[in-house]
Coordinates of C-alpha atoms and ligand atoms in Angstrom, one line a residue:
X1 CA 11.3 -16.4 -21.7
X2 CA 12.4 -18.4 -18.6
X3 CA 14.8 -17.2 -15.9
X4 CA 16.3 -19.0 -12.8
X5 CA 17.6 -17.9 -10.3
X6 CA 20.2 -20.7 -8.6
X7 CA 22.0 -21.3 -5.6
X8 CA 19.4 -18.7 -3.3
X9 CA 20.8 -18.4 0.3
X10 CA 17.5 -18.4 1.5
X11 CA 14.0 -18.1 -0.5
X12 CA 11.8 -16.3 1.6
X13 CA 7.4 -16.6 2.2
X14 CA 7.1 -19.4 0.6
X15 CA 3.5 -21.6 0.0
X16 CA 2.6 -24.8 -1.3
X17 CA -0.9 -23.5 -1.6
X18 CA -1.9 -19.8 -2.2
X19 CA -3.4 -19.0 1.0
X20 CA -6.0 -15.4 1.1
X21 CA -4.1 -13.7 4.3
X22 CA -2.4 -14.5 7.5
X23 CA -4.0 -14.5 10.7
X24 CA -3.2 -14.0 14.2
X25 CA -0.3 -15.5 15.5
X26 CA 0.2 -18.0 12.1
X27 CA 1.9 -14.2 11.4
X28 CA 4.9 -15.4 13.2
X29 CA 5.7 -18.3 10.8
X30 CA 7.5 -17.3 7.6
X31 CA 8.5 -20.5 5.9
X32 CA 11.3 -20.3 3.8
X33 CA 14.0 -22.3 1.9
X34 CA 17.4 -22.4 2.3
X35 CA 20.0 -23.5 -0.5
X36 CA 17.4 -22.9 -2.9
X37 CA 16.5 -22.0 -6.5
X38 CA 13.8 -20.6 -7.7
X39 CA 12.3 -20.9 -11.7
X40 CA 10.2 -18.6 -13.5
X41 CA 8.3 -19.0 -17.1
X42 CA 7.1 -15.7 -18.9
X43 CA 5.4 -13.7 -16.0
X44 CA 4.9 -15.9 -13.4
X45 CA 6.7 -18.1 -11.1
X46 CA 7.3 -22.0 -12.3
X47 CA 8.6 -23.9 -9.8
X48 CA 11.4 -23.6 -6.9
X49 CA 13.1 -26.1 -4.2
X50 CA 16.1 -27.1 -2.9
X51 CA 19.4 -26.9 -4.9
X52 CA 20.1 -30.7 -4.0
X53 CA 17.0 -31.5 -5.5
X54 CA 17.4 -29.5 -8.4
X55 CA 17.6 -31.9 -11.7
X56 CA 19.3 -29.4 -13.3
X57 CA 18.7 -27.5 -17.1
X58 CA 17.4 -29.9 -20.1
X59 CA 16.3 -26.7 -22.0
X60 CA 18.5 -23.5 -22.6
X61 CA 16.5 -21.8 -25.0
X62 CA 15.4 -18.3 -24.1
X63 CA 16.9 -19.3 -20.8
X64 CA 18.5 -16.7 -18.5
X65 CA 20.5 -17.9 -15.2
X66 CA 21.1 -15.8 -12.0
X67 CA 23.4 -16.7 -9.6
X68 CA 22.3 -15.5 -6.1
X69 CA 24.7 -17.5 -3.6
X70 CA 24.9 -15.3 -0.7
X71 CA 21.7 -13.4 -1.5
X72 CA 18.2 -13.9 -0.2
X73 CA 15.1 -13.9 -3.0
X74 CA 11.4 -12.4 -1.4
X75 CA 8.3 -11.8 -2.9
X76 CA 8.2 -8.1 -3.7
X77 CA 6.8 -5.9 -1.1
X78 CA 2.8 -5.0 -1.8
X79 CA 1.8 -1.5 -0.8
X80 CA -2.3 -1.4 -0.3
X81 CA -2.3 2.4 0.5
X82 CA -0.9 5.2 -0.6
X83 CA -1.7 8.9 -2.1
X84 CA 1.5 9.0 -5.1
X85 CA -0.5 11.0 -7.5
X86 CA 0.5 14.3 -6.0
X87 CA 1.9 17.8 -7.2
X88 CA 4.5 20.2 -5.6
X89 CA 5.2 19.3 -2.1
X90 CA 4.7 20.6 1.5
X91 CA 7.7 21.1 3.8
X92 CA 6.7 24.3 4.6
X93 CA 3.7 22.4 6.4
X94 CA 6.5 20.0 7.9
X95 CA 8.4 22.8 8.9
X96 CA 5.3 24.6 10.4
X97 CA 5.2 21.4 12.2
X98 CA 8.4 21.2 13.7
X99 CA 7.6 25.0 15.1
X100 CA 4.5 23.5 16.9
X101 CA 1.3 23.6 14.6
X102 CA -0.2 20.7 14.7
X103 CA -1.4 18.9 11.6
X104 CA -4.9 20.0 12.3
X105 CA -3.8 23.3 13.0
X106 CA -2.4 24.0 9.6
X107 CA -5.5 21.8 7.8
X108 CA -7.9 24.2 9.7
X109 CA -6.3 27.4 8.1
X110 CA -6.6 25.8 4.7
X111 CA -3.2 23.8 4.5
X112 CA -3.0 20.4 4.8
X113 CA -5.3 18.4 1.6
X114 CA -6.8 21.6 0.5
X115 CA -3.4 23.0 -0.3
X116 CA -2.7 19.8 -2.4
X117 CA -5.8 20.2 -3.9
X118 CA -4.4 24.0 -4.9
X119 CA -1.7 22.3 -6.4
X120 CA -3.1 19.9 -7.9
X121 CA -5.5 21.8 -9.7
X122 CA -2.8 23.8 -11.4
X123 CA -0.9 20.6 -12.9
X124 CA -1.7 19.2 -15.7
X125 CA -2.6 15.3 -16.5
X126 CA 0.8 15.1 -18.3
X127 CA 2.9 16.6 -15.6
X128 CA 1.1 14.5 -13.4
X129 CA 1.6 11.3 -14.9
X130 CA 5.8 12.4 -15.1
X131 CA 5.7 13.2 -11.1
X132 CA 4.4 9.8 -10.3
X133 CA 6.2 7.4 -12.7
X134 CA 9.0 9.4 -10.7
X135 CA 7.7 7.6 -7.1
X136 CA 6.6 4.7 -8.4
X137 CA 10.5 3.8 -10.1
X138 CA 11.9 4.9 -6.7
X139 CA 9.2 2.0 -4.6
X140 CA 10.3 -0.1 -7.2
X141 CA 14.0 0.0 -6.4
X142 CA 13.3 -0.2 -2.9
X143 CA 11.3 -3.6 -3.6
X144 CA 7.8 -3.1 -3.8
X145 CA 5.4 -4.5 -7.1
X146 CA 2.4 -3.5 -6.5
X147 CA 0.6 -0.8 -5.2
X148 CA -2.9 0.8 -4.4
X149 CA -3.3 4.3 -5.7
X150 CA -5.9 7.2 -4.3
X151 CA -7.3 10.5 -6.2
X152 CA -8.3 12.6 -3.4
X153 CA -6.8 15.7 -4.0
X154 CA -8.9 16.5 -6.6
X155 CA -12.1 17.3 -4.9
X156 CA -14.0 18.5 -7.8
X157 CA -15.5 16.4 -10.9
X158 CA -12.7 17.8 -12.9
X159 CA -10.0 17.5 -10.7
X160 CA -11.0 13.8 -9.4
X161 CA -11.2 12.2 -13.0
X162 CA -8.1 13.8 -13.9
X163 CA -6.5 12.0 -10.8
X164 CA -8.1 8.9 -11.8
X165 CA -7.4 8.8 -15.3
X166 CA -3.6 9.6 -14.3
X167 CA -4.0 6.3 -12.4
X168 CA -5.0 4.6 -15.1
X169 CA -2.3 5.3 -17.8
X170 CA 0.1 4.3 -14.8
X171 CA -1.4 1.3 -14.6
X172 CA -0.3 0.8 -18.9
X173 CA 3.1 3.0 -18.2
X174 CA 4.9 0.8 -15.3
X175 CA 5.7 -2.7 -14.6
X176 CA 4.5 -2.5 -10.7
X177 CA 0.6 -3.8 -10.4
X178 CA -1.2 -0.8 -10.1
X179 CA -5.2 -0.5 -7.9
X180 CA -7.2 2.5 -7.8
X181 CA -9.1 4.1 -5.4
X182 CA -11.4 7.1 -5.7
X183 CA -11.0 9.3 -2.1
X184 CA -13.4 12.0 -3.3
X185 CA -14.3 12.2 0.5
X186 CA -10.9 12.9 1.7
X187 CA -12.1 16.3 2.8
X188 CA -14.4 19.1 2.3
X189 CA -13.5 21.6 -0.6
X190 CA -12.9 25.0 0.2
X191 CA -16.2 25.9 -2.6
X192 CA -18.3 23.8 -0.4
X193 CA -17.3 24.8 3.1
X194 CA -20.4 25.0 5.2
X195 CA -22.0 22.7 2.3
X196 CA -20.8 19.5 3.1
X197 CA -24.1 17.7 2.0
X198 CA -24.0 19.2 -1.4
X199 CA -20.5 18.1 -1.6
X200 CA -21.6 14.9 -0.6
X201 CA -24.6 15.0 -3.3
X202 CA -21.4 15.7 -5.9
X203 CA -20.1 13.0 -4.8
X204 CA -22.4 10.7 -5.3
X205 CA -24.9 11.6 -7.7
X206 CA -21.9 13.5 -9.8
X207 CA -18.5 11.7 -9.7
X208 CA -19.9 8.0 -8.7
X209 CA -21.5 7.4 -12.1
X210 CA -18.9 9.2 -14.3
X211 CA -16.2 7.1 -12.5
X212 CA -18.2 4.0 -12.8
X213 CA -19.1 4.6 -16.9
X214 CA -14.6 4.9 -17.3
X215 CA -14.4 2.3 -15.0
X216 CA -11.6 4.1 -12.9
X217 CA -11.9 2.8 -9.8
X218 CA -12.1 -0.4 -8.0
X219 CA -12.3 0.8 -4.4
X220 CA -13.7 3.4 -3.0
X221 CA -12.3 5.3 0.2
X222 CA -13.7 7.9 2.8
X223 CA -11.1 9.9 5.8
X224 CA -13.5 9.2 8.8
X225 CA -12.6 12.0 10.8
X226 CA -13.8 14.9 12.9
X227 CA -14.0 17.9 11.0
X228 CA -13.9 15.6 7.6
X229 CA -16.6 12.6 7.3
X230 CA -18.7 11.1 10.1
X231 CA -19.6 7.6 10.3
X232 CA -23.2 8.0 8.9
X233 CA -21.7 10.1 6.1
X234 CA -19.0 7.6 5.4
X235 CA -21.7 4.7 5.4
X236 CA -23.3 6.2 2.8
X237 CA -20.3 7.3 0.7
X238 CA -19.4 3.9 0.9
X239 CA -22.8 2.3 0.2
X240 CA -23.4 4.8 -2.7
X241 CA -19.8 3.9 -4.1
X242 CA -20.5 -0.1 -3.9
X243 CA -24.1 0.2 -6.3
X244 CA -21.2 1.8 -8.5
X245 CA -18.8 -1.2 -7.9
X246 CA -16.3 -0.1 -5.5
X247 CA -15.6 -2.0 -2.9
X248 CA -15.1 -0.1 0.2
X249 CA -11.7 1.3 2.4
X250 CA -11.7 3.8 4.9
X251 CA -9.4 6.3 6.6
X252 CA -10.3 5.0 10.4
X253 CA -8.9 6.3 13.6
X254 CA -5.9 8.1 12.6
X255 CA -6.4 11.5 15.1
X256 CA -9.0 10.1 17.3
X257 CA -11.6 7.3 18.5
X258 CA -14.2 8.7 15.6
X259 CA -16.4 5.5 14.2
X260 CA -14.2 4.9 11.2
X261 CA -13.4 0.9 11.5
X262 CA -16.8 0.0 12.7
X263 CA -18.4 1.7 9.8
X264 CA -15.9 0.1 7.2
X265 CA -16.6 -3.3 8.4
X266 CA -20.4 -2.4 8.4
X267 CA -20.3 -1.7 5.0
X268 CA -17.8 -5.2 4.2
X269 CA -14.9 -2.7 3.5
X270 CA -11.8 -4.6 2.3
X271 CA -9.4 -2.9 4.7
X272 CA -9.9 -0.1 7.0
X273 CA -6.5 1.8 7.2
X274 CA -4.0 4.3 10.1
X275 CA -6.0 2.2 13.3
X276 CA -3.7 4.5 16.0
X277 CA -6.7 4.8 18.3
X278 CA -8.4 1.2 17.6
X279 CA -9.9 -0.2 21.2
X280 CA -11.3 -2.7 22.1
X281 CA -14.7 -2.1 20.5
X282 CA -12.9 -2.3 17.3
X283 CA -10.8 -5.3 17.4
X284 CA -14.4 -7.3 18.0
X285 CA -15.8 -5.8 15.6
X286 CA -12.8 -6.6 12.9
X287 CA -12.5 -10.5 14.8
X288 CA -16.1 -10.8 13.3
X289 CA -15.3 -9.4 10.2
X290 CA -13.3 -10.2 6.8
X291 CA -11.7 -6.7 6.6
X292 CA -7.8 -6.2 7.0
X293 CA -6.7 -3.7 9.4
X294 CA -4.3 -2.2 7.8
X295 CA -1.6 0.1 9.7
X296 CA 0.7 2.9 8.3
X297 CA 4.0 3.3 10.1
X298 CA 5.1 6.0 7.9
X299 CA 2.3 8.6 8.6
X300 CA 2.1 8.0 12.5
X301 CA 6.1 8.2 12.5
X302 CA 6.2 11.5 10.4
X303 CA 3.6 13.2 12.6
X304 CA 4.4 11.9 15.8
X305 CA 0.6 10.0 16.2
X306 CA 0.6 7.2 19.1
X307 CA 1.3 4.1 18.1
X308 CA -1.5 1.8 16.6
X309 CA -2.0 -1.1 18.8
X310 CA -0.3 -3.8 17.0
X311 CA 0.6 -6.6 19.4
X312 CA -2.5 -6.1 20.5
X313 CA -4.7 -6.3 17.5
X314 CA -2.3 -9.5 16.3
X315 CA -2.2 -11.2 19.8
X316 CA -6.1 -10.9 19.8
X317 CA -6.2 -12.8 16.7
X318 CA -6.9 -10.6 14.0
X319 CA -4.5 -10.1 10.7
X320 CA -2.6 -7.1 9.7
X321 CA -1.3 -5.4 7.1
X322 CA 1.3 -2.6 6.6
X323 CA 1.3 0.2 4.2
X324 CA 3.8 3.5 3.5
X325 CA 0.2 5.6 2.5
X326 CA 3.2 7.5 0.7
X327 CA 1.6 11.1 0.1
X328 CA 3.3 15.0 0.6
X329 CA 1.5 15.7 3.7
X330 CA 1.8 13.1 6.2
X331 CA 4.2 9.8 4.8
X332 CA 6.2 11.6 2.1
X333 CA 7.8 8.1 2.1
X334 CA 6.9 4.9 0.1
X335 CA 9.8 3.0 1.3
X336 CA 8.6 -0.7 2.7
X337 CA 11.8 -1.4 4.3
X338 CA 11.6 1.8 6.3
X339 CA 8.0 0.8 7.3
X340 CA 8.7 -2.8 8.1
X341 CA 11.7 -1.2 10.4
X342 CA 9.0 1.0 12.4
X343 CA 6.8 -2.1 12.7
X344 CA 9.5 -4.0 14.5
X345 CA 11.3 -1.1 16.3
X346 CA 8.3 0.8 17.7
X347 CA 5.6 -1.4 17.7
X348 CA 7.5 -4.8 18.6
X349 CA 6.3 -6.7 15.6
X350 CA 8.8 -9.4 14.7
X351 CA 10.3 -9.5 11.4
X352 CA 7.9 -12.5 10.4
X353 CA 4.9 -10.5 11.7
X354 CA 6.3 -7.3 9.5
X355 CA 7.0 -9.2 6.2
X356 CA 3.9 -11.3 6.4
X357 CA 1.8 -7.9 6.9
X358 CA 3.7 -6.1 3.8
X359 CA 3.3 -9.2 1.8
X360 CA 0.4 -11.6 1.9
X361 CA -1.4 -9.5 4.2
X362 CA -1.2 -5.9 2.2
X363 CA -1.9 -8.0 -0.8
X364 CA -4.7 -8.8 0.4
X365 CA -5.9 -5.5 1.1
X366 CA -6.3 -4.8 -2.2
X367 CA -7.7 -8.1 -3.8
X368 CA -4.1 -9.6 -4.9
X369 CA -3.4 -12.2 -2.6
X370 CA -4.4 -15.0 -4.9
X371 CA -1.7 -13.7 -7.7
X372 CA 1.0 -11.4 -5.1
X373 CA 2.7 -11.9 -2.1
X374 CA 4.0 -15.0 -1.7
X375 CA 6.2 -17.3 -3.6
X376 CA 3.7 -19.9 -5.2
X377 CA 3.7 -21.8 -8.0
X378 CA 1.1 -19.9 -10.8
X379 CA 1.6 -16.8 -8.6
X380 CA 3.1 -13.4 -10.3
X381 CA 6.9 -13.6 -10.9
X382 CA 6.9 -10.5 -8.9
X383 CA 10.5 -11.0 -6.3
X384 CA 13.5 -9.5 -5.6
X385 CA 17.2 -10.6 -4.9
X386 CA 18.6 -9.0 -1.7
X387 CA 22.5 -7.4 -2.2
X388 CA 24.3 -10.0 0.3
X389 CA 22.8 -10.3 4.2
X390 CA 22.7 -12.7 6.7
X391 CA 19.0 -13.3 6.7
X392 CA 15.7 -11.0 7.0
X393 CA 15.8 -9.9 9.8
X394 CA 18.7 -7.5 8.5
X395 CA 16.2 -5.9 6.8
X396 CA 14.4 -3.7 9.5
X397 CA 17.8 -3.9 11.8
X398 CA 19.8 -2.2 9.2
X399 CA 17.1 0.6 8.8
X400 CA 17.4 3.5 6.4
X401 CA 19.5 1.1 4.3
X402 CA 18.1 -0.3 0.9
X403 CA 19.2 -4.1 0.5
X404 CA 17.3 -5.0 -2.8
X405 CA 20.0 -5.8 -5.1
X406 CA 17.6 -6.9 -8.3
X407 CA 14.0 -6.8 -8.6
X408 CA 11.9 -8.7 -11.3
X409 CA 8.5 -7.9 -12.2
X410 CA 5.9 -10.2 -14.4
X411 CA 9.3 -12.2 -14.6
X412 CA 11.4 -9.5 -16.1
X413 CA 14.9 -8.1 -14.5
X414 CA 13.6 -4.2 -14.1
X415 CA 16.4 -3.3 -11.7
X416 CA 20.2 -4.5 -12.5
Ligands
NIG501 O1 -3.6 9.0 4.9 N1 -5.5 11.0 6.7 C1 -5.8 11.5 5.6 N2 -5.2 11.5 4.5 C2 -3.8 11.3 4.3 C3 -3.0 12.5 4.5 C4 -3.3 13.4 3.4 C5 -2.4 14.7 3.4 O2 -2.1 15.2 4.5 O3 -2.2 15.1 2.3 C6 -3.3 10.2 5.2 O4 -2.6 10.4 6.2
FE502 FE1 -3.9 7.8 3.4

C-alpha cells in the first residue's frame, strides 16, 4: 500500500537525519517545507520534497493520492503522559473546587485518586477497555499517535494488573502507539493508611515481579509529593522497578519544591513530569542529566497551579517536553492543540518551542524518538493533514478549535 500526499502547503518538522530530542534554544527552529509532497510505503514514511522536484508517479498500483493544496501535513502529536485508563468521572471534585477546596483538601478527605481507585475497583476489565478506546479515538481526531499510558488507580495487586492488562489489549485494539507505565505509587491506599512501608513492600516485593513475569510495563512512575512518596521512598520505588526493567518517571514538583526531579535524575529516569515549582537546583541538576522535563499545561491550567518555569528551563539550555497527563482529576483533557495553546499563551513558548516539545521532544520521553515525531524518511507514517490555515502558528492562536482535517497512522487514513 503506498499513499501520497501532493501539493502540501507546508510540511511541517521535518529531518534529514532522525535526531534523539531538541535542546535549548535549537527548540526555536522548526524546519519545514513549503510546496511539498510527501510519500509513504506500508507504515512508514518513504520519501518527501518539493513539488518542483517531484518526478512524478511511474507506479499506480495499490497507489492512493491526496491532494492537500491549501493544507499543512505534521507529524502527529506524541503524548508521554497521561492517566486515560479511568472509570466514572469527578466534577463533583471540580465543582468542590470551584466552591474553594483545594485539590489537597478534597484528596485529604479521601477524594481525589482514592476515589478513582473506588471507582475503579468496581469496573470491570471489559468496561474498562470500552471507556478508554472512547479517549483514545477522541486524541486521535485531535491529532495525536502515540501515547504513554499509567495504572495508578488501582493500588492493589488486583486492581493494578487489571489496569495494566487493559493497557495492553489497547495497545492490540487501536492504531495510536501505545507505552505503559505502572504508577502503583501514585498514592497511599486507604487499607494501608498509616502503613505506607507495607504498601511500599506490596509494591515491590508483590506487584514488581508479577508485572515484570506479563511484561506489562515498560516504565515505571512514582507521585513525589508530600503526603504521597518522599524522595528516599521514590528512589527506591524506582530502583526496585529498574531490577524489574522499568525504566524510571516521576511525578516531580507539581504542589511544591519536594525532591521529585532530583531523585528521577538520580535514578536515570527518562523524564520527570508537572516541574511548576522547578528552581534553580533542578535545572542543574537536569543540564547534567539525560532526562526530559516534561511539563503538563493541562493539569496546572485546570487547577490553577503556578506556571512551570518554561522560558526559563529552555533559555537555560535544557529540552522540554509537553504532555495533556489527560486523567478525571486534574487534566480531564488529552487535547494537544489545547496544550500547545497554553504553552504559547501562558508560558510564552513560541509555536516552534510548543510543536518541537509535543513532537520530538514528548517522543522522546517515552523511548519513540528514533521511530515518532518527526517527518523522516524510515520514521512511522504517523502525520496528519490540517483543514485549511495559514501556517502553524494558527494552531495555538485559534485555541479551543480542532484544525486536523485527516490523520494517518502506520500509513493508514484513520480519520476522513
Ligand atoms: O498527574 N499528580 C498526580 N497525579 C495526577 C492526578 C491524578 C488525579 O487527581 O486523579 C496528575 O496530576
Ligand atoms: Fe500525571
Amino acid at each position: 500500500m503506498k499513499l501520497l500526499i501532493k501539493n502540501i502547503k507546508s510540511l511541517v518538522q521535518t529531518e534529514t537525519q532522525a535526531q534523539k530530542k531538541v535542546v535549548g534554544s535549537a527548540m526555536k527552529q522548526l524546519s519545514c517545507i513549503g510546496d511539498a509532497w510527501l510519500a509513504i510505503e506500508d507504515d512508514k514514511i518513504a520519501g518527501f520534497g518539493k513539488m518542483e522536484d517531484w518526478e512524478g508517479i511511474s507506479d499506480w498500483t495499490n497507489l492512493e493520492v491526496i491532494d492537500a493544496s491549501d493544507k499543512l501535513v505534521m507529524p502527529s502529536w506524541c503524548d508521554s503522559h497521561t492517566h486515560l485508563v479511568y472509570a466514572g468521572s469527578r466534577e463533583q471534585e471540580f465543582i468542590a473546587r470551584i466552591k474553594g477546596k483545594s485539590y489537597e483538601e478534597i484528596a485529604a478527605a479521601g477524594g481525589g485518586i482514592l476515589n478513582s481507585a473506588k471507582l475503579l475497583e468496581e469496573t470491570s476489565e471489559d468496561e474498562l477497555v470500552a471507556g478508554a478506546l472512547i479517549r483514545l479515538n477522541e486524541i486521535m481526531h485531535q491529532g495525536t499517535g502515540a501515547v504513554e499510558i499509567k495504572s495508578g488507580y488501582g493500588l492493589s495487586l488486583e486492581a493494578e494488573l487489571k489496569m495494566l492488562r487493559v493497557i495492553k489489549r489497547l495497545k492490540t485494539l487501536s492504531p495510536l502507539t501505545i507505552k505503559s507505565t505502572f504508577l502503583g505509587a501514585h498514592a497511599i491506599p486507604a487499607a494501608y493508611r498509616g502503613r505506607k512501608e507495607a504498601y511500599i513492600d506490596l509494591l515491590i516485593n508483590e506487584m514488581m515481579p508479577r508485572i515484570a513475569e506479563e511484561n506489562l510495563a515498560e516504565y515505571c512512575d512514582v507521585f513525589c509529593e508530600n503526603n504521597y512518596f518522599t524522595p528516599e521512598e521514590t528512589i527506591r520505588i524506582l530502583q526496585a522497578g529498574k531490577k524489574h526493567g522499568m525504566t524510571p518517571k516521576v511525578h516531580a514538583e507539581q504542589l511544591s519544591n519536594y525532591g521529585g526531579v532530583l531523585a528521577g535524575v538520580k535514578c536515570g529516569a527518562i523524564s520527570v513530569d508537572h516541574l511548576e515549582y522547578v528552581g534553580d537546583t533542578e535545572i542543574k541538576a537536569l543540564l547534567d542529566s539525560s532526562t526530559m522535563p516534561t511539563i503538563l499545561p493541562g493539569a496546572a491550567f485546570f487547577l490553577s497551579l503556578p506556571p512551570p518555569p518554561a522560558r526559563k528551563m529552555m533559555d537555560a539550555g535544557l529540552a522540554l517536553a509537553v504532555a495533556s497527563d489527560f486523567n478525571p482529576g486534574s487534566s480531564p483533557s488529552g487535547n494537544m492543540n489545547l496544550m500547545i495553546a497554553i504553552c504559547c499563551i501562558q508560558y510564552k513558548m513560541t509555536p516552534e518551542e510548543a510543536i518541537n516539545a509535543a513532537t520530538i521532544n514528548s517522543a522522546y520521553a517515552m523511548d519513540l524518538s528514533e521511530t515518532h515525531g518527526s517527518i523522516c524518511v524510515g520514521k512511522q507514517a504517523n502525520v496528519f493533514i490540517t483543514k485549511e490555515i495559514p501556517g502553524y502558528g494558527f494552531i495555538p492562536y485559534s485555541f479551543g478549535s480542532n484544525f486536523v482535517e485527516r490523520v494517518i497512522l502506520n500509513g493508514k487514513v484513520v480519520k476522513d
